[in-house]
Short mmCIF file of C-alpha atoms in Angstrom, two decimals:
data_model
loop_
_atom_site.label_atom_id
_atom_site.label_comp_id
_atom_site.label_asym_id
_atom_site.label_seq_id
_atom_site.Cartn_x
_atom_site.Cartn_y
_atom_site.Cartn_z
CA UNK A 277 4.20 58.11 65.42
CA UNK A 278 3.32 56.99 61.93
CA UNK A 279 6.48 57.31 60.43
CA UNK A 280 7.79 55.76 63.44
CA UNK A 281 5.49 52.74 62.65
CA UNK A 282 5.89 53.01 59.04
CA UNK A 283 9.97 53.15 59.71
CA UNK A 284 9.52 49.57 61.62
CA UNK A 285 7.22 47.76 58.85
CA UNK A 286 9.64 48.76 56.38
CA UNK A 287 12.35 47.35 57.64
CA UNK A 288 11.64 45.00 60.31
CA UNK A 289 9.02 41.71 60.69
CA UNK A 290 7.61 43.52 64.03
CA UNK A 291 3.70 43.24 63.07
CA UNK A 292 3.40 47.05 63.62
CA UNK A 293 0.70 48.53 61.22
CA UNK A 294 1.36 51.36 59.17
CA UNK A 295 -0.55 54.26 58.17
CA UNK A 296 -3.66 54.09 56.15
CA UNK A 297 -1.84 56.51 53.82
CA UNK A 298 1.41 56.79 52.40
CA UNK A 299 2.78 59.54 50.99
CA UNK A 300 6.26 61.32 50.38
CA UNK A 301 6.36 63.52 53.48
CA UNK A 302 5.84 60.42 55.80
CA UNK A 303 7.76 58.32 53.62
CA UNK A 304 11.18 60.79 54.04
CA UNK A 305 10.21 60.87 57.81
CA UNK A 306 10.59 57.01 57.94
CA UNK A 307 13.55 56.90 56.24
CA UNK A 308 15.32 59.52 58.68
CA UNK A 309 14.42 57.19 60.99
CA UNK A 310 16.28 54.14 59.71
CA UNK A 311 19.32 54.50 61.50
CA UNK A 312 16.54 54.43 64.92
CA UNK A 313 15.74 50.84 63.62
CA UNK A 314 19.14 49.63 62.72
CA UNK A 315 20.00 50.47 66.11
CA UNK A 316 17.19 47.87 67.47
CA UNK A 317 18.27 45.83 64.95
CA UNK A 318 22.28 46.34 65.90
CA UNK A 319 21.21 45.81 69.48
CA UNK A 320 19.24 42.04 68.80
CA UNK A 321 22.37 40.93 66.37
CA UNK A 322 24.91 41.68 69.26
CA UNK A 323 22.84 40.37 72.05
CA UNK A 324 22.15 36.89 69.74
CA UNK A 325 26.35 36.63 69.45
CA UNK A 326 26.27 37.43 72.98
CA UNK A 327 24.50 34.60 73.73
CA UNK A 328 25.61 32.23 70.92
CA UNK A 329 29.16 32.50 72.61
CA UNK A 330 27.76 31.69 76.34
CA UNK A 331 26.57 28.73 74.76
CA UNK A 332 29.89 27.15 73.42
CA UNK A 333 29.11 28.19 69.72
CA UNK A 334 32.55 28.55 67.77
CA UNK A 335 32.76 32.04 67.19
CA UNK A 336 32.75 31.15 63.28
CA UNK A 337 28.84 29.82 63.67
CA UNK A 338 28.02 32.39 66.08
CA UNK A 339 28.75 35.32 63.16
CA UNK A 340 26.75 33.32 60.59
CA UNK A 341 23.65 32.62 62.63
CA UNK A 342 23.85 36.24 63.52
CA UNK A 343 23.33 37.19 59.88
CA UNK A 344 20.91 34.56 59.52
CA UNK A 345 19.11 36.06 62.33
CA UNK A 346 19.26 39.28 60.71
CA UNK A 347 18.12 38.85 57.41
CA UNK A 348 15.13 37.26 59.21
CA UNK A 349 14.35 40.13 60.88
CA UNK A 350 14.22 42.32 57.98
CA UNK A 351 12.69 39.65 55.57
CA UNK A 352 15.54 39.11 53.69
CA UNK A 353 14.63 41.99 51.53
CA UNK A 354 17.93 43.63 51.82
CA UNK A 355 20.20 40.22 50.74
CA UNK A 356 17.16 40.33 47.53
CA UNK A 357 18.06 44.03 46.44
CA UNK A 358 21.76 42.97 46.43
CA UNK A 359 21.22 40.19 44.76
CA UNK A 360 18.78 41.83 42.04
CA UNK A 361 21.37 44.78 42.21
CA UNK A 362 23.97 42.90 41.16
CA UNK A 363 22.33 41.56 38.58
CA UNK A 364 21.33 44.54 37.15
CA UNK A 365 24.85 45.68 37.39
CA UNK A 366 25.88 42.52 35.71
CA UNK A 367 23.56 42.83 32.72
CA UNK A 368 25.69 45.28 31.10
CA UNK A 369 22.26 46.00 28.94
CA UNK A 370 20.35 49.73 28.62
CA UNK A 371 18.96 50.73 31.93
CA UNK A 372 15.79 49.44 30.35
CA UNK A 373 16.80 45.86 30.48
CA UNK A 374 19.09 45.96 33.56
CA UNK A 375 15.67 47.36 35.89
CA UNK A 376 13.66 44.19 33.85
CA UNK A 377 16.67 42.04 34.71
CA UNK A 378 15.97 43.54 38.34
CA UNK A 379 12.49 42.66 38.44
CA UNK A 380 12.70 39.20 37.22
CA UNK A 381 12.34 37.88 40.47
CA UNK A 382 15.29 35.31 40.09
CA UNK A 383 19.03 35.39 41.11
CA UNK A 384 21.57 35.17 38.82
CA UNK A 385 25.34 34.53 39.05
CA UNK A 386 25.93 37.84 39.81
CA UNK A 387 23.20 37.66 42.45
CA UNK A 388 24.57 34.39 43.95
CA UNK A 389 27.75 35.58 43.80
CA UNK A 390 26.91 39.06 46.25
CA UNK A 391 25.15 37.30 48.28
CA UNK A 392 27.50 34.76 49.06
CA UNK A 393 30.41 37.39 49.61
CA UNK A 394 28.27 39.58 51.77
CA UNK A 395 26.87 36.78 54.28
CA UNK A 396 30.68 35.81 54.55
CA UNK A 397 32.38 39.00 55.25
CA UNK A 398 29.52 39.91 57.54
CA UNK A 399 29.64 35.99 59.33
CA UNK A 400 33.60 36.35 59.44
CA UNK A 401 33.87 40.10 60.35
CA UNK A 402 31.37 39.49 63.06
CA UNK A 403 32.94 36.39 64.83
CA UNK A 404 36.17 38.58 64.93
CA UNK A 405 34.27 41.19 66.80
CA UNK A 406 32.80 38.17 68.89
CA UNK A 407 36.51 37.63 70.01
CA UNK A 408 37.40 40.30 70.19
CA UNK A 409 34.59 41.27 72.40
CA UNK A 410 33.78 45.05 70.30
CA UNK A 411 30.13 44.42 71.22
CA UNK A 412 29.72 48.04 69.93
CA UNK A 413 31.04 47.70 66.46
CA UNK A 414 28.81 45.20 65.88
CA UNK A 415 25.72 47.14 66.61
CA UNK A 416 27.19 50.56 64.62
CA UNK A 417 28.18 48.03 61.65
CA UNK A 418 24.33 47.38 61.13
CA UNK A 419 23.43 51.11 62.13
CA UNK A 420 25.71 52.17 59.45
CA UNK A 421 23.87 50.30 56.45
CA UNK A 422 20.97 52.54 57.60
CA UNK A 423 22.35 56.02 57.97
CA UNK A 424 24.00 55.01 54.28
CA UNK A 425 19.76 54.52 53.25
CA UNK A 426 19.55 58.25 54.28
CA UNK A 427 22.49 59.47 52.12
CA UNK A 428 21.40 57.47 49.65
CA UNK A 429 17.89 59.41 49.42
CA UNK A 430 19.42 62.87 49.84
CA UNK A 431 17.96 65.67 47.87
CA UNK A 432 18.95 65.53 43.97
CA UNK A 433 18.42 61.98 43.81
CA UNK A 434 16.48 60.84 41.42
CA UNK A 435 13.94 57.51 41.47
CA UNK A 436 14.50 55.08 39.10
CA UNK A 437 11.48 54.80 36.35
CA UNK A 438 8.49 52.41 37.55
CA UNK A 439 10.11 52.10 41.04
CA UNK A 440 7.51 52.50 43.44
CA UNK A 441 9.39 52.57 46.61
CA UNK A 442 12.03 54.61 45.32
CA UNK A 443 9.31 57.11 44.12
CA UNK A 444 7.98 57.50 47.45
CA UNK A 445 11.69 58.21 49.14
CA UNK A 446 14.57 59.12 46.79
CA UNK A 447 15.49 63.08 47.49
CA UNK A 448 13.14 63.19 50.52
CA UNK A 449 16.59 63.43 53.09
CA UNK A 450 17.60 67.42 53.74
CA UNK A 451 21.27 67.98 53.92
CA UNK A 452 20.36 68.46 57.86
CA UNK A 453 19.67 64.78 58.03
CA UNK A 454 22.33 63.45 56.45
CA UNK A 455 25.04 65.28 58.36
CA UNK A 456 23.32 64.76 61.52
CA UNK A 457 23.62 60.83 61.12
CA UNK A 458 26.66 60.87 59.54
CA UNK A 459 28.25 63.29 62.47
CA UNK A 460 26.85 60.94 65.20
CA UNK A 461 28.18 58.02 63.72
CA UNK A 462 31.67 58.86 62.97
CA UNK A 463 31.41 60.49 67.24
CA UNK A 464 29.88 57.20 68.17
CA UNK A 465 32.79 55.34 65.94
CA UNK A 466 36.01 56.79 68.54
CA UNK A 467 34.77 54.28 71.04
CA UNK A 468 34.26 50.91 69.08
CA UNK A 469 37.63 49.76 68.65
CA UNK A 470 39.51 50.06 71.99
CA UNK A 471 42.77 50.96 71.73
CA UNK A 472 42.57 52.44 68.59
CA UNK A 473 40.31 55.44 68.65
CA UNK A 474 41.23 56.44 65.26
CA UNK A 475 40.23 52.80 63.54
CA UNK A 476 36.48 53.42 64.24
CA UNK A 477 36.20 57.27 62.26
CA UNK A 478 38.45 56.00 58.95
CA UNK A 479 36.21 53.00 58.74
CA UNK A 480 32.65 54.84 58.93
CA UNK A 481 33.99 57.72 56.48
CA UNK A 482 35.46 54.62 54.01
CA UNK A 483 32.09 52.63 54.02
CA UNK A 484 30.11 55.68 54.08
CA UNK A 485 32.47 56.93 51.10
CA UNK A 486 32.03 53.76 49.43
CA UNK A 487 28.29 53.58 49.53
CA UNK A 488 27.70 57.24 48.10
CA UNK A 489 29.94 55.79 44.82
CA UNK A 490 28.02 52.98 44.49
CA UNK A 491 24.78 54.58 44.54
CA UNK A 492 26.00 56.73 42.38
CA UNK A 493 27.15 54.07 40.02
CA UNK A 494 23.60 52.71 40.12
CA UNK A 495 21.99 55.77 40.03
CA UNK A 496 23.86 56.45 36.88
CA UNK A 497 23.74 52.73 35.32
CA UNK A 498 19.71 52.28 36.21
CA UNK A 499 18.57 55.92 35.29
CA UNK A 500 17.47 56.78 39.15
CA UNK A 501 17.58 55.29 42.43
CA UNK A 502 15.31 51.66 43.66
CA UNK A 503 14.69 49.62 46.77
CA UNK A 504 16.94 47.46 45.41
CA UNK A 505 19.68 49.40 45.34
CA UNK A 506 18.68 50.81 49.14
CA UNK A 507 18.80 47.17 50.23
CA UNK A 508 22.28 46.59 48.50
CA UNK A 509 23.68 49.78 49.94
CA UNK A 510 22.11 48.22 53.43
CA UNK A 511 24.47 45.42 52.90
CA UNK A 512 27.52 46.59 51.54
CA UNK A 513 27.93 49.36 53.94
CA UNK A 514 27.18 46.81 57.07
CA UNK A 515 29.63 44.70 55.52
CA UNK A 516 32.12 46.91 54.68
CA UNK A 517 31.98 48.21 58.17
CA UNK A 518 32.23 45.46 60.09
CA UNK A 519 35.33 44.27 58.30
CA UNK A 520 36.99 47.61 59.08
CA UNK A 521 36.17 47.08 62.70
CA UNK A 522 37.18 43.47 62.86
CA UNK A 523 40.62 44.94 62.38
CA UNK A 524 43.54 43.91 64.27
CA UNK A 525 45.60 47.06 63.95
#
């Protein structure tokens, strides 16, 4: 129960309190559980759209109070380590100066720039599921950003130098975690896009795919891994997810 609770402080506002003590061991069993709480999350974000479209909202401001509503629930901190991510990844400096750059606690144009591509992709993407009524994709879009957190802090990875959280919970996932999540998801993925059973597995394998390279890019480029880059990889997967649902093919 307290990584349960420790899983919903970190990445939810729900006033849960965490344990006294927090160490790696608990840590790594929070983070296994991320996927639990993007599935809460998932559930709130597609029962808000839900609602927003009984109430005559064009689908359009429907998907962007949805992300609204989202970053809300997790404190925003995901939208900050994409923004501080990006700007990091911007710097083109030493990993020194791109992790100061990172901690500056400022966006830059790089930062502005992410953000303002993510919350539009993920607005967009979601008031074509809205339409389209793929109630399902939406939730497994914002599951997905989570089960990427676990790949993300698979054994071998290091933390990045001075980077508390990532201290506590990069290299903390066994390979038994990660293809656990990653199995359900691409099962769970055959029945998200009627009609197309095969759209739903090539999208969670491409954003998946896409969020082990750029961890690995910023694993690389910052000299281990962050939160930040954990909240970026929240957002691009989601992102990159629910565009490849929102498809029309």
């Amino acid at each position: 129960m307290n990584a349960v609770r420790l899983a919903i402080s970190w990445l939810t506002v729900v006033p849960v309190g965490g344990p006294a003590q927090v160490d790696r061991q608990i840590s790594g069993r929070a983070i296994t559980l991320a996927p639990l709480v993007g599935l809460l999350l998932g559930g709130g974000v597609a029962g808000a759209l839900w609602m927003f479209e009984r109430a005559g909202l064009t689908s359009a401001l429907a998907g962007l109070l949805a992300v609204g509503l989202l970053a809300l629930c997790t404190r925003g901190m995901h939208l900050d380590g994409l923004a501080d991510t990006a700007d990091g990844l911007g710097s083109y400096g030493p990993p020194e100066r791109a992790r100061q750059i990172m901690k500056s606690g400022s966006a830059g144009p790089f930062g502005v720039a992410a953000l303002i591509f993510a919350i539009g992709i993920q607005a967009f993407a979601f008031a074509a599921l809205v339409d389209e009524r793929r109630w399902a994709a939406i939730v497994l879009a914002v599951v997905l950003g989570r089960v990427a957190v676990v790949i993300a802090c698979r054994r071998g990875v290091p933390a990045a130098p001075e980077s508390g959280f990532g201290t506590l919970v990069a290299g903390t996932q066994p390979v038994a975690s990660v293809i656990f999540w990653s199995v359900l998801a691409l099962g769970c993925s055959v029945f998200v896009v009627p009609g197309n059973f095969w759209l739903g597995p090539v999208v969670v394998v491409a954003a998946l795919a896409g969020s082990v390279l750029i961890v690995r890019h910023c694993v690389r480029r910052f000299g281990g891994l962050s939160g930040d880059v954990l909240g970026a990889t929240v957002e691009i997967t989601s992102s990159l997810a629910a565009l490849g649902f929102s498809s029309t093919l």
